[in-house]
PDB file of C-alpha atoms in Angstrom:
ATOM      1  CA  MET A  22      -1.937 -11.783   4.964  1.00  0.00           C
ATOM      2  CA  ASN A  23      -5.349 -10.093   5.325  1.00  0.00           C
ATOM      3  CA  PHE A  24      -5.669  -6.466   3.637  1.00  0.00           C
ATOM      4  CA  ARG A  25      -8.833  -4.846   3.768  1.00  0.00           C
ATOM      5  CA  PRO A  26      -8.818  -1.447   1.738  1.00  0.00           C
ATOM      6  CA  LEU A  27     -10.167   1.901   2.984  1.00  0.00           C
ATOM      7  CA  HIS A  28     -13.030   4.113   2.275  1.00  0.00           C
ATOM      8  CA  ASP A  29     -13.650   4.263  -1.638  1.00  0.00           C
ATOM      9  CA  ARG A  30     -10.955   1.997  -2.402  1.00  0.00           C
ATOM     10  CA  VAL A  31     -10.543  -1.728  -4.012  1.00  0.00           C
ATOM     11  CA  LEU A  32      -7.946  -4.299  -4.881  1.00  0.00           C
ATOM     12  CA  VAL A  33      -8.020  -5.644  -8.181  1.00  0.00           C
ATOM     13  CA  ARG A  34      -6.202  -8.713  -9.629  1.00  0.00           C
ATOM     14  CA  ARG A  35      -5.322  -8.165 -13.239  1.00  0.00           C
ATOM     15  CA  VAL A  36      -6.752 -10.445 -15.833  1.00  0.00           C
ATOM     16  CA  THR A  37      -3.872 -11.979 -17.831  1.00  0.00           C
ATOM     17  CA  ALA A  38      -3.206 -11.175 -21.459  1.00  0.00           C
ATOM     18  CA  ASP A  39      -3.331 -13.040 -24.614  1.00  0.00           C
ATOM     19  CA  GLU A  40      -0.026 -14.572 -25.022  1.00  0.00           C
ATOM     20  CA  LYS A  41      -0.906 -15.024 -29.351  1.00  0.00           C
ATOM     21  CA  THR A  42      -2.592 -12.566 -31.379  1.00  0.00           C
ATOM     22  CA  ALA A  43      -5.717 -13.654 -33.512  1.00  0.00           C
ATOM     23  CA  GLY A  44      -3.216 -15.015 -36.347  1.00  0.00           C
ATOM     24  CA  GLY A  45      -1.361 -17.021 -33.992  1.00  0.00           C
ATOM     25  CA  ILE A  46       1.226 -14.790 -33.442  1.00  0.00           C
ATOM     26  CA  ILE A  47       3.111 -15.164 -30.445  1.00  0.00           C
ATOM     27  CA  ILE A  48       3.905 -11.922 -28.341  1.00  0.00           C
ATOM     28  CA  PRO A  49       7.049 -11.624 -26.454  1.00  0.00           C
ATOM     29  CA  ASP A  50       6.458 -10.210 -22.957  1.00  0.00           C
ATOM     30  CA  SER A  51       8.646  -7.314 -23.889  1.00  0.00           C
ATOM     31  CA  ALA A  52       6.032  -6.251 -26.154  1.00  0.00           C
ATOM     32  CA  LYS A  53       2.677  -7.221 -24.324  1.00  0.00           C
ATOM     33  CA  GLU A  54       0.892  -4.270 -22.771  1.00  0.00           C
ATOM     34  CA  LYS A  55      -0.407  -4.808 -19.193  1.00  0.00           C
ATOM     35  CA  PRO A  56      -3.992  -5.642 -19.095  1.00  0.00           C
ATOM     36  CA  GLN A  57      -6.423  -3.033 -18.454  1.00  0.00           C
ATOM     37  CA  GLU A  58      -8.871  -5.607 -17.532  1.00  0.00           C
ATOM     38  CA  GLY A  59      -9.260  -6.901 -13.442  1.00  0.00           C
ATOM     39  CA  GLU A  60     -11.043  -8.868 -10.821  1.00  0.00           C
ATOM     40  CA  ILE A  61     -11.860  -6.879  -7.853  1.00  0.00           C
ATOM     41  CA  VAL A  62     -10.069  -9.156  -4.999  1.00  0.00           C
ATOM     42  CA  ALA A  63     -11.866  -6.758  -2.063  1.00  0.00           C
ATOM     43  CA  VAL A  64     -13.703  -3.253  -1.453  1.00  0.00           C
ATOM     44  CA  GLY A  65     -13.455  -0.696   0.992  1.00  0.00           C
ATOM     45  CA  THR A  66     -16.739   0.697   2.942  1.00  0.00           C
ATOM     46  CA  GLY A  67     -17.666   3.287   1.333  1.00  0.00           C
ATOM     47  CA  THR A  68     -17.119   7.043   1.585  1.00  0.00           C
ATOM     48  CA  ARG A  69     -18.577   9.264   3.827  1.00  0.00           C
ATOM     49  CA  SER A  70     -20.542  12.362   3.385  1.00  0.00           C
ATOM     50  CA  GLU A  71     -20.586  15.742   5.375  1.00  0.00           C
ATOM     51  CA  LYS A  72     -23.224  14.550   7.804  1.00  0.00           C
ATOM     52  CA  GLY A  73     -20.946  11.410   8.157  1.00  0.00           C
ATOM     53  CA  GLU A  74     -23.292   8.538   6.289  1.00  0.00           C
ATOM     54  CA  ILE A  75     -21.436   6.037   4.477  1.00  0.00           C
ATOM     55  CA  THR A  76     -22.129   5.868   0.626  1.00  0.00           C
ATOM     56  CA  PRO A  77     -21.602   1.925  -0.232  1.00  0.00           C
ATOM     57  CA  LEU A  78     -19.497   1.330  -3.234  1.00  0.00           C
ATOM     58  CA  ASP A  79     -21.099   0.397  -6.859  1.00  0.00           C
ATOM     59  CA  VAL A  80     -18.550  -2.978  -7.427  1.00  0.00           C
ATOM     60  CA  LYS A  81     -18.593  -5.842  -5.038  1.00  0.00           C
ATOM     61  CA  ALA A  82     -15.650  -8.294  -5.186  1.00  0.00           C
ATOM     62  CA  GLY A  83     -15.794 -10.730  -8.218  1.00  0.00           C
ATOM     63  CA  ASP A  84     -16.811  -7.721 -10.432  1.00  0.00           C
ATOM     64  CA  ARG A  85     -14.597  -8.000 -13.866  1.00  0.00           C
ATOM     65  CA  ILE A  86     -13.636  -4.876 -14.214  1.00  0.00           C
ATOM     66  CA  LEU A  87     -12.079  -2.191 -16.853  1.00  0.00           C
ATOM     67  CA  PHE A  88      -9.656   0.380 -15.769  1.00  0.00           C
ATOM     68  CA  GLY A  89      -7.395   3.221 -17.001  1.00  0.00           C
ATOM     69  CA  LYS A  90      -4.124   2.324 -18.250  1.00  0.00           C
ATOM     70  CA  TRP A  91      -1.828   4.090 -15.772  1.00  0.00           C
ATOM     71  CA  SER A  92      -4.894   3.837 -12.918  1.00  0.00           C
ATOM     72  CA  GLY A  93      -4.043   2.564  -9.509  1.00  0.00           C
ATOM     73  CA  THR A  94      -0.835   1.533  -7.216  1.00  0.00           C
ATOM     74  CA  GLU A  95       0.708  -1.631  -7.673  1.00  0.00           C
ATOM     75  CA  VAL A  96       1.563  -3.726  -4.211  1.00  0.00           C
ATOM     76  CA  LYS A  97       2.734  -7.229  -4.034  1.00  0.00           C
ATOM     77  CA  LEU A  98       1.039  -9.278  -1.075  1.00  0.00           C
ATOM     78  CA  ASN A  99       1.409 -12.660  -0.290  1.00  0.00           C
ATOM     79  CA  GLY A 100       3.622 -12.732  -3.225  1.00  0.00           C
ATOM     80  CA  GLU A 101       0.857 -12.135  -5.665  1.00  0.00           C
ATOM     81  CA  ASP A 102       1.342  -8.532  -7.750  1.00  0.00           C
ATOM     82  CA  LEU A 103      -2.236  -6.460  -7.490  1.00  0.00           C
ATOM     83  CA  LEU A 104      -3.441  -2.822  -8.015  1.00  0.00           C
ATOM     84  CA  ILE A 105      -5.410  -0.577  -5.486  1.00  0.00           C
ATOM     85  CA  MET A 106      -7.265   2.217  -7.164  1.00  0.00           C
ATOM     86  CA  LYS A 107     -10.145   4.376  -5.706  1.00  0.00           C
ATOM     87  CA  GLU A 108     -13.400   3.331  -7.423  1.00  0.00           C
ATOM     88  CA  SER A 109     -13.431   6.860  -9.720  1.00  0.00           C
ATOM     89  CA  ASP A 110     -10.250   4.990 -11.764  1.00  0.00           C
ATOM     90  CA  ILE A 111     -12.712   2.189 -12.035  1.00  0.00           C
ATOM     91  CA  MET A 112     -14.728   2.644 -16.178  1.00  0.00           C
ATOM     92  CA  GLY A 113     -17.246  -0.010 -15.564  1.00  0.00           C
ATOM     93  CA  VAL A 114     -17.944  -3.633 -15.019  1.00  0.00           C
ATOM     94  CA  VAL A 115     -17.497  -6.121 -17.619  1.00  0.00           C
ATOM     95  CA  GLY A 116     -20.707  -8.516 -17.849  1.00  0.00           C
TER      96      GLY A 116
END
């Protein structure tokens, strides 16, 4: 299934969290927090001004981003858990 976000929304794949602490302790799934880092899979066309002009997004597919803990809406596409969020929910680009 092809999916294209609309307007100022982006489709994000979470980056998997570490399975161990720096000291080597294995973290069980029940104690893990969901990662707040992800990779952008797809982006919308941008926001439209009152004059009808489109302003493209500052991020693009492939960018690694940081986002808020409660940002986005979880969706399942092609059996994969992804997030849809607005560009304003993104705190910054990593790298």
